[in-house]
Short mmCIF file of C-alpha atoms in Angstrom, two decimals:
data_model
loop_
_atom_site.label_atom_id
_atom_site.label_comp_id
_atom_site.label_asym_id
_atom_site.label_seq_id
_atom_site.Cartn_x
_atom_site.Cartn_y
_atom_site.Cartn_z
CA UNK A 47 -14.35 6.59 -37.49
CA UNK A 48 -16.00 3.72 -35.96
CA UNK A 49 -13.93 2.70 -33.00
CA UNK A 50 -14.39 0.21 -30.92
CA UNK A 51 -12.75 -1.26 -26.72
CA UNK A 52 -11.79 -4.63 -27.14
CA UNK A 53 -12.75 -6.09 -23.12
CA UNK A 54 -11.59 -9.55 -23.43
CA UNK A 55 -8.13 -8.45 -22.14
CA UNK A 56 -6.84 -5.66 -19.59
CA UNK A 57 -5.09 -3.90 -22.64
CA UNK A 58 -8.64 -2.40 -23.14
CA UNK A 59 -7.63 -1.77 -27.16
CA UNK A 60 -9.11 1.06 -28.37
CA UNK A 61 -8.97 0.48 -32.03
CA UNK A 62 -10.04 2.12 -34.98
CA UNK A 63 -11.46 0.99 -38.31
CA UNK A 64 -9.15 -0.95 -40.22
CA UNK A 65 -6.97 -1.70 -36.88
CA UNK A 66 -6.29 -4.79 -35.00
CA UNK A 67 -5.68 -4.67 -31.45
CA UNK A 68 -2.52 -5.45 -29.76
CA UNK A 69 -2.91 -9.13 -29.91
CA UNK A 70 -2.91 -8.51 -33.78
CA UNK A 71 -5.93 -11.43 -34.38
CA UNK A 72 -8.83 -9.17 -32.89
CA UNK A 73 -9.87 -6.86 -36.09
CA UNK A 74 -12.45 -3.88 -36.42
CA UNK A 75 -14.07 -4.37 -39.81
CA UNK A 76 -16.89 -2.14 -40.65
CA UNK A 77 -16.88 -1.10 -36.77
CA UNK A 78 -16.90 -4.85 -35.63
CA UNK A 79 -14.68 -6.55 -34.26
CA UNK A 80 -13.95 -9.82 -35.90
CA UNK A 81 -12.04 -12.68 -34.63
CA UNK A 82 -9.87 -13.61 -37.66
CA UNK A 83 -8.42 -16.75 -36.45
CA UNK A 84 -11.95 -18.65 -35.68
CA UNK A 85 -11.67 -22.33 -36.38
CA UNK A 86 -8.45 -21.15 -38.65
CA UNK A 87 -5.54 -22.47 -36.37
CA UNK A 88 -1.80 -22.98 -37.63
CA UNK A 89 -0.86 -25.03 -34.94
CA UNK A 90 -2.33 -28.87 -34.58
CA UNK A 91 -0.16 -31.61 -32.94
CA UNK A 92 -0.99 -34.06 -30.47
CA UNK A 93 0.54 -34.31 -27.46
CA UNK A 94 0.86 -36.09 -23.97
CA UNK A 95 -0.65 -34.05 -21.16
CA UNK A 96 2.44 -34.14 -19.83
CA UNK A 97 3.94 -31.59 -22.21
CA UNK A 98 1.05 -28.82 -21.44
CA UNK A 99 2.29 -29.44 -18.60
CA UNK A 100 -0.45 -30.86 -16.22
CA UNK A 101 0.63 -34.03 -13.93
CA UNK A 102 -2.33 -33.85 -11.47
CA UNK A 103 -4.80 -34.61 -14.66
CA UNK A 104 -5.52 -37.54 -16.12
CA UNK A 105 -2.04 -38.47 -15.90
CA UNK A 106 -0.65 -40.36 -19.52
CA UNK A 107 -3.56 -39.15 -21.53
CA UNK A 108 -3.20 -37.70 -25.07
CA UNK A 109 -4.72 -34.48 -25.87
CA UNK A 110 -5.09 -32.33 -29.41
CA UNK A 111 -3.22 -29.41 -28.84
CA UNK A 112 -4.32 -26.29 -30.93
CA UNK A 113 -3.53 -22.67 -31.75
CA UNK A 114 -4.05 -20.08 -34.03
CA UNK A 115 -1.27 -16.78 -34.39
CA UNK A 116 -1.59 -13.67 -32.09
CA UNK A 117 -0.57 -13.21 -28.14
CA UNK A 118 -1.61 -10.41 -25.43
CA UNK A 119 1.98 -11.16 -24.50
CA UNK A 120 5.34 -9.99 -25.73
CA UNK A 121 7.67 -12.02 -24.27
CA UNK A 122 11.38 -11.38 -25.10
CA UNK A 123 11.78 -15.11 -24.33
CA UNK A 124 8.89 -16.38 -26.28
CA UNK A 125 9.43 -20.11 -27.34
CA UNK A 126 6.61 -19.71 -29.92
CA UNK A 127 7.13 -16.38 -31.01
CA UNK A 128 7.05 -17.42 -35.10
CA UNK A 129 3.57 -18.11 -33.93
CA UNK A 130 2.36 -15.62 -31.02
CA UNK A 131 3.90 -12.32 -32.85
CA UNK A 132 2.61 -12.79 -36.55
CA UNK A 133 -1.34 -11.98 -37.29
CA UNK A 134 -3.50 -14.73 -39.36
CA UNK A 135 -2.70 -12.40 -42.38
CA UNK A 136 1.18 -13.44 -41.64
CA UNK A 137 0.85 -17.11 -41.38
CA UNK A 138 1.97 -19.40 -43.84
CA UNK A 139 -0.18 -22.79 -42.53
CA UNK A 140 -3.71 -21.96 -41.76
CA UNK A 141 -5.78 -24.88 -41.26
CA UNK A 142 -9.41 -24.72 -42.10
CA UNK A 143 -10.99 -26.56 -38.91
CA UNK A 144 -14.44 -24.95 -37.21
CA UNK A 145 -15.16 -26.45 -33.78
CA UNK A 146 -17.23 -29.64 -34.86
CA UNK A 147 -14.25 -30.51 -37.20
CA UNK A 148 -11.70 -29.96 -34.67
CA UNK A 149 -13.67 -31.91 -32.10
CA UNK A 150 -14.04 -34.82 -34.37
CA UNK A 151 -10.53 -34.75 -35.25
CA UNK A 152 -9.60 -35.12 -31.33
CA UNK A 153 -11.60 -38.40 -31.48
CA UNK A 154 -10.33 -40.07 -34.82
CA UNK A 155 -6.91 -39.53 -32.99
CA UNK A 156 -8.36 -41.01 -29.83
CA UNK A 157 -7.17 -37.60 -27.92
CA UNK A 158 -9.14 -37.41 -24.07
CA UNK A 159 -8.72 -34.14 -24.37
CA UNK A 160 -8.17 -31.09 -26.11
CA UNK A 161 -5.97 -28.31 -25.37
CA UNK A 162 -5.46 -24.90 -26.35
CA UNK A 163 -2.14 -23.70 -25.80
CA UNK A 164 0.71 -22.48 -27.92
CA UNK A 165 0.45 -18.99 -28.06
CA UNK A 166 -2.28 -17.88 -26.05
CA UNK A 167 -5.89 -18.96 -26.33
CA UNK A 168 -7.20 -16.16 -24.59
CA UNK A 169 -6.99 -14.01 -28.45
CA UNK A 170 -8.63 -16.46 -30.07
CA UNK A 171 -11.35 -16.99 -27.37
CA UNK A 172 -14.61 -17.91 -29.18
CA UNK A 173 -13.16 -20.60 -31.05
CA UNK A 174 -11.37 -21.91 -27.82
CA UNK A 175 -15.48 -21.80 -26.22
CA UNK A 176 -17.31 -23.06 -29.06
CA UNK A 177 -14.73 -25.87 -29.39
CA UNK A 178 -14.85 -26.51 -25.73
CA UNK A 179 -18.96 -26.39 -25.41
CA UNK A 180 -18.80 -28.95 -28.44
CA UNK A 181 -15.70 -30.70 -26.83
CA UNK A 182 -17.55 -30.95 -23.81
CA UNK A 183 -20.96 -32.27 -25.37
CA UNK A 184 -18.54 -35.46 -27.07
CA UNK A 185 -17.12 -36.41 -23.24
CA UNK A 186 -13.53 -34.86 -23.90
CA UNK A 187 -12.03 -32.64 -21.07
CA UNK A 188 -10.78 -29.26 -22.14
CA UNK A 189 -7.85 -27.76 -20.87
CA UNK A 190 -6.25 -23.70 -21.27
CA UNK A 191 -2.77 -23.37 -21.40
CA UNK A 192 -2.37 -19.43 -21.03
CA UNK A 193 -0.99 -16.81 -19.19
CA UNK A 194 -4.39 -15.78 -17.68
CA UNK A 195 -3.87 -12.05 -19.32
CA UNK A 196 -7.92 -11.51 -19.50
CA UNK A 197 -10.50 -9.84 -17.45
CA UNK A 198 -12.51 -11.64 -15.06
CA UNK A 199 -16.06 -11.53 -16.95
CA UNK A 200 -14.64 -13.48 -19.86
CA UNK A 201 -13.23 -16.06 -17.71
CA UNK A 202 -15.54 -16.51 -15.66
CA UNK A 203 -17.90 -17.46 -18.44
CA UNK A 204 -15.36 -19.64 -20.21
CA UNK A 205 -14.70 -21.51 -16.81
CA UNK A 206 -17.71 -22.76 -17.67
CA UNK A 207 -16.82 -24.99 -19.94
CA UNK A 208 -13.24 -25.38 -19.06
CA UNK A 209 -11.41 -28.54 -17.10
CA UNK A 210 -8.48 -27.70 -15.94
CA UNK A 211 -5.64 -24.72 -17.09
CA UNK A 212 -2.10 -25.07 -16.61
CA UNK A 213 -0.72 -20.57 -15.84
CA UNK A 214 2.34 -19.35 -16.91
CA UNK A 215 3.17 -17.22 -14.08
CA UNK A 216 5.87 -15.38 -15.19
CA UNK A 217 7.57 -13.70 -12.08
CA UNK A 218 6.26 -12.35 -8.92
CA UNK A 219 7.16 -8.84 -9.77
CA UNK A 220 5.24 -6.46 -11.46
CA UNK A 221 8.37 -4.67 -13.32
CA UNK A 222 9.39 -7.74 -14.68
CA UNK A 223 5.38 -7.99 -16.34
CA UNK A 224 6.49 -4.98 -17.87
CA UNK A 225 10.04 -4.81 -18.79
CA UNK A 226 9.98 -8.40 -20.14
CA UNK A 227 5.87 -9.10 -21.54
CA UNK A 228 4.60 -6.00 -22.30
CA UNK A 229 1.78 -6.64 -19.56
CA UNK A 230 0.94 -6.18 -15.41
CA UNK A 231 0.89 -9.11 -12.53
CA UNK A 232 -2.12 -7.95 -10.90
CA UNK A 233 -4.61 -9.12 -13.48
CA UNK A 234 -2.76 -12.32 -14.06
CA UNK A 235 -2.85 -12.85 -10.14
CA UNK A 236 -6.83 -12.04 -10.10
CA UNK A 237 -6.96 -15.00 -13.40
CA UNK A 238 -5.89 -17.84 -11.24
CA UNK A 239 -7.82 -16.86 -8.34
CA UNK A 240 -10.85 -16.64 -10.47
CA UNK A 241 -10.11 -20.16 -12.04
CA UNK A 242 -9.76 -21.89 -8.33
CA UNK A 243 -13.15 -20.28 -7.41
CA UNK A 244 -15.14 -21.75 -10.57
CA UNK A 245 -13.69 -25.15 -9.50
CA UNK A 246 -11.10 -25.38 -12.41
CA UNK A 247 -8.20 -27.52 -12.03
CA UNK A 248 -5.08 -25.48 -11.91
CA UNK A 249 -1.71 -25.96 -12.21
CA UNK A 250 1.30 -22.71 -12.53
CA UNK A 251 4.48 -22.84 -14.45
CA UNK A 252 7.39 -20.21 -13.80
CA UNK A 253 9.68 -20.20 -15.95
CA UNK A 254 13.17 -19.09 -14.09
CA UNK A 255 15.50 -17.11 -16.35
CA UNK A 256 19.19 -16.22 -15.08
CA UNK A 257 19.17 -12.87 -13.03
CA UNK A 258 15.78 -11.53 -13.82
CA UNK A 259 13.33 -13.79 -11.96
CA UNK A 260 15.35 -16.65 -10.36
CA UNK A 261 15.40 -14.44 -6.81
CA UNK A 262 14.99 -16.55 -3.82
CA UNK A 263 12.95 -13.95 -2.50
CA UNK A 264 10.85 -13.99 -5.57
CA UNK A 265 10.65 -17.39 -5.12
CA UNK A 266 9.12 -17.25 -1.90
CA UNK A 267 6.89 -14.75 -2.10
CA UNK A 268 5.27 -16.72 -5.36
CA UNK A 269 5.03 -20.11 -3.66
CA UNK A 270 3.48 -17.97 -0.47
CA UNK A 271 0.99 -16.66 -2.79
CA UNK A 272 -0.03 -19.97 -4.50
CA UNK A 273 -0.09 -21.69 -0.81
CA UNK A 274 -2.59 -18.86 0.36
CA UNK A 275 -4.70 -18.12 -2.26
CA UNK A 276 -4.76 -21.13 -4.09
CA UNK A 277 -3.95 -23.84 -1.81
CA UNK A 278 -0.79 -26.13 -0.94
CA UNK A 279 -2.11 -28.52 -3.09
CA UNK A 280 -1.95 -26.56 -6.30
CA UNK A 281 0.84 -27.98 -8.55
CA UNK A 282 3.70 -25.74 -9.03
CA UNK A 283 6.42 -26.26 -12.45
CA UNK A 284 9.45 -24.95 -12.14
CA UNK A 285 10.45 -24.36 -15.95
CA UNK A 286 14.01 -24.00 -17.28
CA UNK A 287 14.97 -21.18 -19.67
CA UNK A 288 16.75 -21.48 -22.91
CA UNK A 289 17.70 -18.61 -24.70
CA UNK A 290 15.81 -17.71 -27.59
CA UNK A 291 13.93 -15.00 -29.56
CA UNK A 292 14.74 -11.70 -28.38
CA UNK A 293 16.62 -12.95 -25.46
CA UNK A 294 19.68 -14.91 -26.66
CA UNK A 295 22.10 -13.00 -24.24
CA UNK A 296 20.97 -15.02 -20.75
CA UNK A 297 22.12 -18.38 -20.36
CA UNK A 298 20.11 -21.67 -19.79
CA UNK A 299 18.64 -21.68 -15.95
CA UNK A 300 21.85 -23.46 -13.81
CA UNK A 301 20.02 -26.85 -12.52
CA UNK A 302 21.03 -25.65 -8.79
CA UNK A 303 18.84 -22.33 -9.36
CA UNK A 304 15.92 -24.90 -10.47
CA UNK A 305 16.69 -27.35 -7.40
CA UNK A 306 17.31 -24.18 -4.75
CA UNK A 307 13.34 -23.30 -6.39
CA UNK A 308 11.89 -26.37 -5.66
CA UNK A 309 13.30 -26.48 -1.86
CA UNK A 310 12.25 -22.78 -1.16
CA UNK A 311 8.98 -23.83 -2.51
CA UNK A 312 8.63 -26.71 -0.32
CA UNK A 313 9.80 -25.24 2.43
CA UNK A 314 6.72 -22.58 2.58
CA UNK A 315 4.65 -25.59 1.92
CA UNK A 316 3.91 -26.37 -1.44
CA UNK A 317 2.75 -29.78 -1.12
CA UNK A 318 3.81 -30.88 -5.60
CA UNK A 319 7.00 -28.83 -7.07
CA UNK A 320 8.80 -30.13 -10.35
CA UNK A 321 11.18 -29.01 -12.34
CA UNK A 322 10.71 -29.24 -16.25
CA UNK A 323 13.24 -28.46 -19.16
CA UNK A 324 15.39 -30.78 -17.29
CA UNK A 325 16.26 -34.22 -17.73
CA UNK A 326 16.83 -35.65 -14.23
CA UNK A 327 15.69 -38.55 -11.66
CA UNK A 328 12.67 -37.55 -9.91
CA UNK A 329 12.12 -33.58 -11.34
CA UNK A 330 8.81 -34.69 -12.93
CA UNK A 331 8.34 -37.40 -10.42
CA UNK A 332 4.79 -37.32 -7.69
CA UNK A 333 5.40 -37.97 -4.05
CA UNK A 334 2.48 -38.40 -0.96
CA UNK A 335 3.21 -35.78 0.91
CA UNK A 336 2.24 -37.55 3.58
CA UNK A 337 4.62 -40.90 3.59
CA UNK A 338 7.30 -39.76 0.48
CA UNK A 339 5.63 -42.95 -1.27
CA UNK A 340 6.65 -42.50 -4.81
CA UNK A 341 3.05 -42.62 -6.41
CA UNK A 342 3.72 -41.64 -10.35
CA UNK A 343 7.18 -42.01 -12.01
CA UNK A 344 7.79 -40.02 -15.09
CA UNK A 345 10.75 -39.79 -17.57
CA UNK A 346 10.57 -36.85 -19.84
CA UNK A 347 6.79 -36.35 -20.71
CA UNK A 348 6.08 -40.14 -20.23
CA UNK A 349 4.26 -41.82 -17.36
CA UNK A 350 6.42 -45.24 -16.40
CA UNK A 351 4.55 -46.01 -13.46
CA UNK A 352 1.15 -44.80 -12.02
CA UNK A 353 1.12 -46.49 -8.24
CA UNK A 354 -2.44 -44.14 -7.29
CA UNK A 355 -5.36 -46.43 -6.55
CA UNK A 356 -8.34 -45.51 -9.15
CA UNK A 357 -9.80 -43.39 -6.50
CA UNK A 358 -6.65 -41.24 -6.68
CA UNK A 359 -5.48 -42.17 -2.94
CA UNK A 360 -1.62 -42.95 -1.74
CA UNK A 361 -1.98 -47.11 -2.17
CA UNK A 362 0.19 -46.92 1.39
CA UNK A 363 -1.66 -44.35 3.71
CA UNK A 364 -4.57 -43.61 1.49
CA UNK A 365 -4.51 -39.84 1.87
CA UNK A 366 -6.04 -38.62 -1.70
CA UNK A 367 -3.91 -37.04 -3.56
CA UNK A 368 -5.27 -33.40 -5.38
CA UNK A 369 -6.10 -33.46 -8.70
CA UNK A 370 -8.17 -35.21 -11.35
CA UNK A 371 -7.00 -39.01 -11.78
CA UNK A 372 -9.53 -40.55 -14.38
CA UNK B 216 46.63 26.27 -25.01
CA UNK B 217 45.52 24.82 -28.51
CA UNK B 218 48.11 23.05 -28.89
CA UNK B 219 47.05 20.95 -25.77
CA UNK B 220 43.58 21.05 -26.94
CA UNK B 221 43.90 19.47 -29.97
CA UNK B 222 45.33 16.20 -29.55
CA UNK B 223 43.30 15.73 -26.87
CA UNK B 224 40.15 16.06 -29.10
CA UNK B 225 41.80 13.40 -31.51
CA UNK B 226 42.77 11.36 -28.72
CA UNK B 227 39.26 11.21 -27.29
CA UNK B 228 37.48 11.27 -30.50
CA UNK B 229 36.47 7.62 -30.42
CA UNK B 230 35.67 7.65 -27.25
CA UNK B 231 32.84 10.63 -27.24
CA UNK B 232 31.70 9.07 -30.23
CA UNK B 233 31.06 5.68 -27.95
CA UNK B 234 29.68 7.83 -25.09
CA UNK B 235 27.01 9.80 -27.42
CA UNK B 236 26.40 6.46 -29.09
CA UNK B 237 25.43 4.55 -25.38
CA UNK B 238 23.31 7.96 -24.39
CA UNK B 239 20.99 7.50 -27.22
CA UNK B 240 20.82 3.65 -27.01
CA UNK B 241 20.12 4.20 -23.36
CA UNK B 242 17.54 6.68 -24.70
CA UNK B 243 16.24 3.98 -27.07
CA UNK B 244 15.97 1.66 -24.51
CA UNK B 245 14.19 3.61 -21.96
CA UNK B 246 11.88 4.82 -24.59
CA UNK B 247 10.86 1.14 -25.79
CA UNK B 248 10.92 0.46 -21.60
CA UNK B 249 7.77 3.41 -21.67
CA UNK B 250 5.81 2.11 -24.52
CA UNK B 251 5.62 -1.27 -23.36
CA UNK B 252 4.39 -0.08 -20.10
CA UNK B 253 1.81 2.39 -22.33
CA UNK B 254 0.77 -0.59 -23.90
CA UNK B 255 0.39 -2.90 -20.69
CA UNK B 256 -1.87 -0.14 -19.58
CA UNK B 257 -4.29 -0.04 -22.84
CA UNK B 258 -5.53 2.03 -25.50
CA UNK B 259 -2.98 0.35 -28.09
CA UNK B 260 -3.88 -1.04 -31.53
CA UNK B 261 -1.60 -2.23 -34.14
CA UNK B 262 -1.84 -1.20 -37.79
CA UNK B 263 -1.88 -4.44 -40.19
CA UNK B 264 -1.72 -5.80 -43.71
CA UNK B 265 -5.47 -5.24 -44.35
CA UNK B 266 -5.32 -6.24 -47.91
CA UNK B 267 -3.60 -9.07 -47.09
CA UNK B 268 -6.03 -9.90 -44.25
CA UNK B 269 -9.34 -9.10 -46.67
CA UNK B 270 -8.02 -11.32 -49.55
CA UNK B 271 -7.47 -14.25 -47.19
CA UNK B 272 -10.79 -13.63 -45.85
CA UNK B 273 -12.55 -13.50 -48.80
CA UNK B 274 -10.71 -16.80 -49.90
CA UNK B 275 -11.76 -18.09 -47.01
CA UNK B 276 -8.59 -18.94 -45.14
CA UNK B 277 -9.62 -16.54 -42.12
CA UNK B 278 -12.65 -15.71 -40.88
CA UNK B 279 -14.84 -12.91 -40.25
CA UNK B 280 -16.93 -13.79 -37.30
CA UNK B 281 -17.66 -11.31 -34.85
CA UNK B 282 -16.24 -11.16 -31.90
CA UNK B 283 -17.54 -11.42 -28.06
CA UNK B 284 -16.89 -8.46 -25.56
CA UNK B 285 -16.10 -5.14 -27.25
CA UNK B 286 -18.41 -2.20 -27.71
CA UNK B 287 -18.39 0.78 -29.97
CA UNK B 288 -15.78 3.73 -28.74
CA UNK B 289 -18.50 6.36 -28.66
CA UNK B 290 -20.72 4.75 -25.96
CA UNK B 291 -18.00 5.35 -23.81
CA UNK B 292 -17.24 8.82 -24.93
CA UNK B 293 -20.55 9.86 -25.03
#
């Protein structure tokens, strides 16, 4: 039996001829292991970067978003599950388009950038580099929309050609990694620290669901983390929950667990908290943290007003403003 | 002494039944609780359709490239 370790991913899959490993798109054939979903994605849509979401880059822009099937995550509460639990051999759409194709495609629909997101890029990594080498080569940005489940040698190497990355991180609390993904915190901690030190913009998402992550001291301790290890200036998303997928029993995220988020998040220092899945006045909106001036207004995933000078400074007290503005 | 016995057993019926039935859905649970963690730590693989997965290969609607960062099982063994 010709066996082979998968080492893209902590799981470490040991898997045997015939086998795919846990993220179901990684397959030993003939004691290889092939990645079945290269330049075969079943997800294409364009987007605003809004949506990924990422408000510190290129704020307004559109972007190709791509995926192919497969996750490293099993998230009860998966929102693309139809997508991240079935292997290529499952999918009904499969479209047929290799890097050069897919890069061409993101400028006949005048895309800045391209994004791979979805499920998780991280399975289908060589497609995700080769797209974003060519990507890269044609002046678009590329951006990783993940969970940041993978070791640190991969990354590090696909930092390289990376932009910025919006991480889900999930909870603050290893159990919950566990109980609720199938996976562990630590290596998702070590992910973003990795992708600050290779200078890649970085945003975090945590998605707050009713009485298993929505702790205030959760709370804290995450936006403690993110101040100290990746800096007050990092851009954190508070997400809201819906029930879905496996976990239809917990109710939508109350908008006063979202709002008491953002304030405990503040309050350690976080200098950019929003709130997303929520329609309301200024969740998605970008304040100087210096002065309060209200520098970009958003509705929804739409930029109405962009007040930064080009430069990316506060037009009142021209303190620059993190992030990547054009 | 039987007597007493006996309705109580009918009386209760249902609700043993309920009692064995949440012991081995707790059982279940804690069970699928351990293999996630088993597979959170490694060594897990998932068996698949490989017919299905050669014919669309072959047809060309997935692909057979190799992949980056594995190795063979037996360098590590050896």
């Amino acid at each position: 039996m010709s066996e082979v370790i998968c080492e893209l991913c902590p799981r470490a899959c040991r898997i045997p001829e015939g086998g795919a490993g846990d993220c179901r798109v990684r397959v030993n054939l003939g004691g290889k292991l092939r990645a079945t979903t290269y330049g075969r994605p079943s997800a294409v849509h364009i987007d605003p970067i809004e949506k990924k979401p990422l408000f510190h880059f290129l704020p307004g822009s559109r972007v190709l978003s791509v995926a192919t099937a497969g996750c490293n995550l099993h998230c009860r509460n998966c929102q693309n599950w139809q997508l991240s639990q079935r292997g290529g051999e499952q999918m009904e759409q499969l479209y047929h388009l290799p890097p050069d194709r897919l890069v061409s495609e993101a400028r006949r629909t005048r895309c800045e950038a391209i994004a791979y997101t979805y499920s998780d890029p991280i399975v289908f990594y060589e497609y995700s580099y080769d797209s974003a080498e060519a990507a890269r080569e044609a002046g678009l940005a590329n951006l990783f929309v993940t969970a940041g489940y993978i070791n640190r040698q991969p990354l590090r190497r696909l930092c390289r050609v990376l932009d910025a990355a919006n991480t889900d991180l999930k909870a603050f609390d290893d159990g919950f990694y566990q109980r609720v993904c199938g996976a562990r915190l630590g290596p998702v901690l070590d992910s973003l620290v990795t992708l600050r030190e290779e200078g890649v913009w970085v945003e975090v998402t945590n998605l707050l669901i009713p009485t298993l992550n929505d702790q205030r001291r959760l709370v804290r301790k995450m936006a403690r983390w993110i101040r100290d290890q990746l800096g007050a200036d990092t851009p954190l998303h508070f997400s809201r929950f819906h029930p879905q997928y496996r976990m239809r029993n917990l109710p939508p995220t109350p908008r006063d667990t979202l709002q008491m988020a953002r304030d405990e998040a503040r309050e350690v220092g976080l200098k950019y908290v929003y709130i997303g899945n929520l329609i309301g006045d200024d969740n998605g909106n970008t304040y100087c943290p210096r002065d309060r001036t209200l520098l970009v207004r958003r509705i929804g995933f739409r930029v109405i007003e962009n007040k930064l000078t080009e430069g990316g400074s506060c037009p009142v007290c021209g303190d620059k403003i993190a992030g990547v503005w054009g | 002494m039987a007597k007493m016995i006996h309705p109580l057993r009918r009386r209760d019926r249902t609700f043993v039944a309920l009692l064995l039935l949440s012991l081995v859905l707790i059982g279940l649970l804690l069970d699928a609780e351990r293999r996630a963690a088993k597979r959170a730590d490694g060594a897990s693989w998932r068996r698949i359709d490989l017919k299905a997965l050669e014919r669309r290969i072959d047809s060309g609607q997935l692909s057979d490239r190799e992949a980056l960062w594995f190795h063979p099982a037996a360098e590590v063994s050896q």
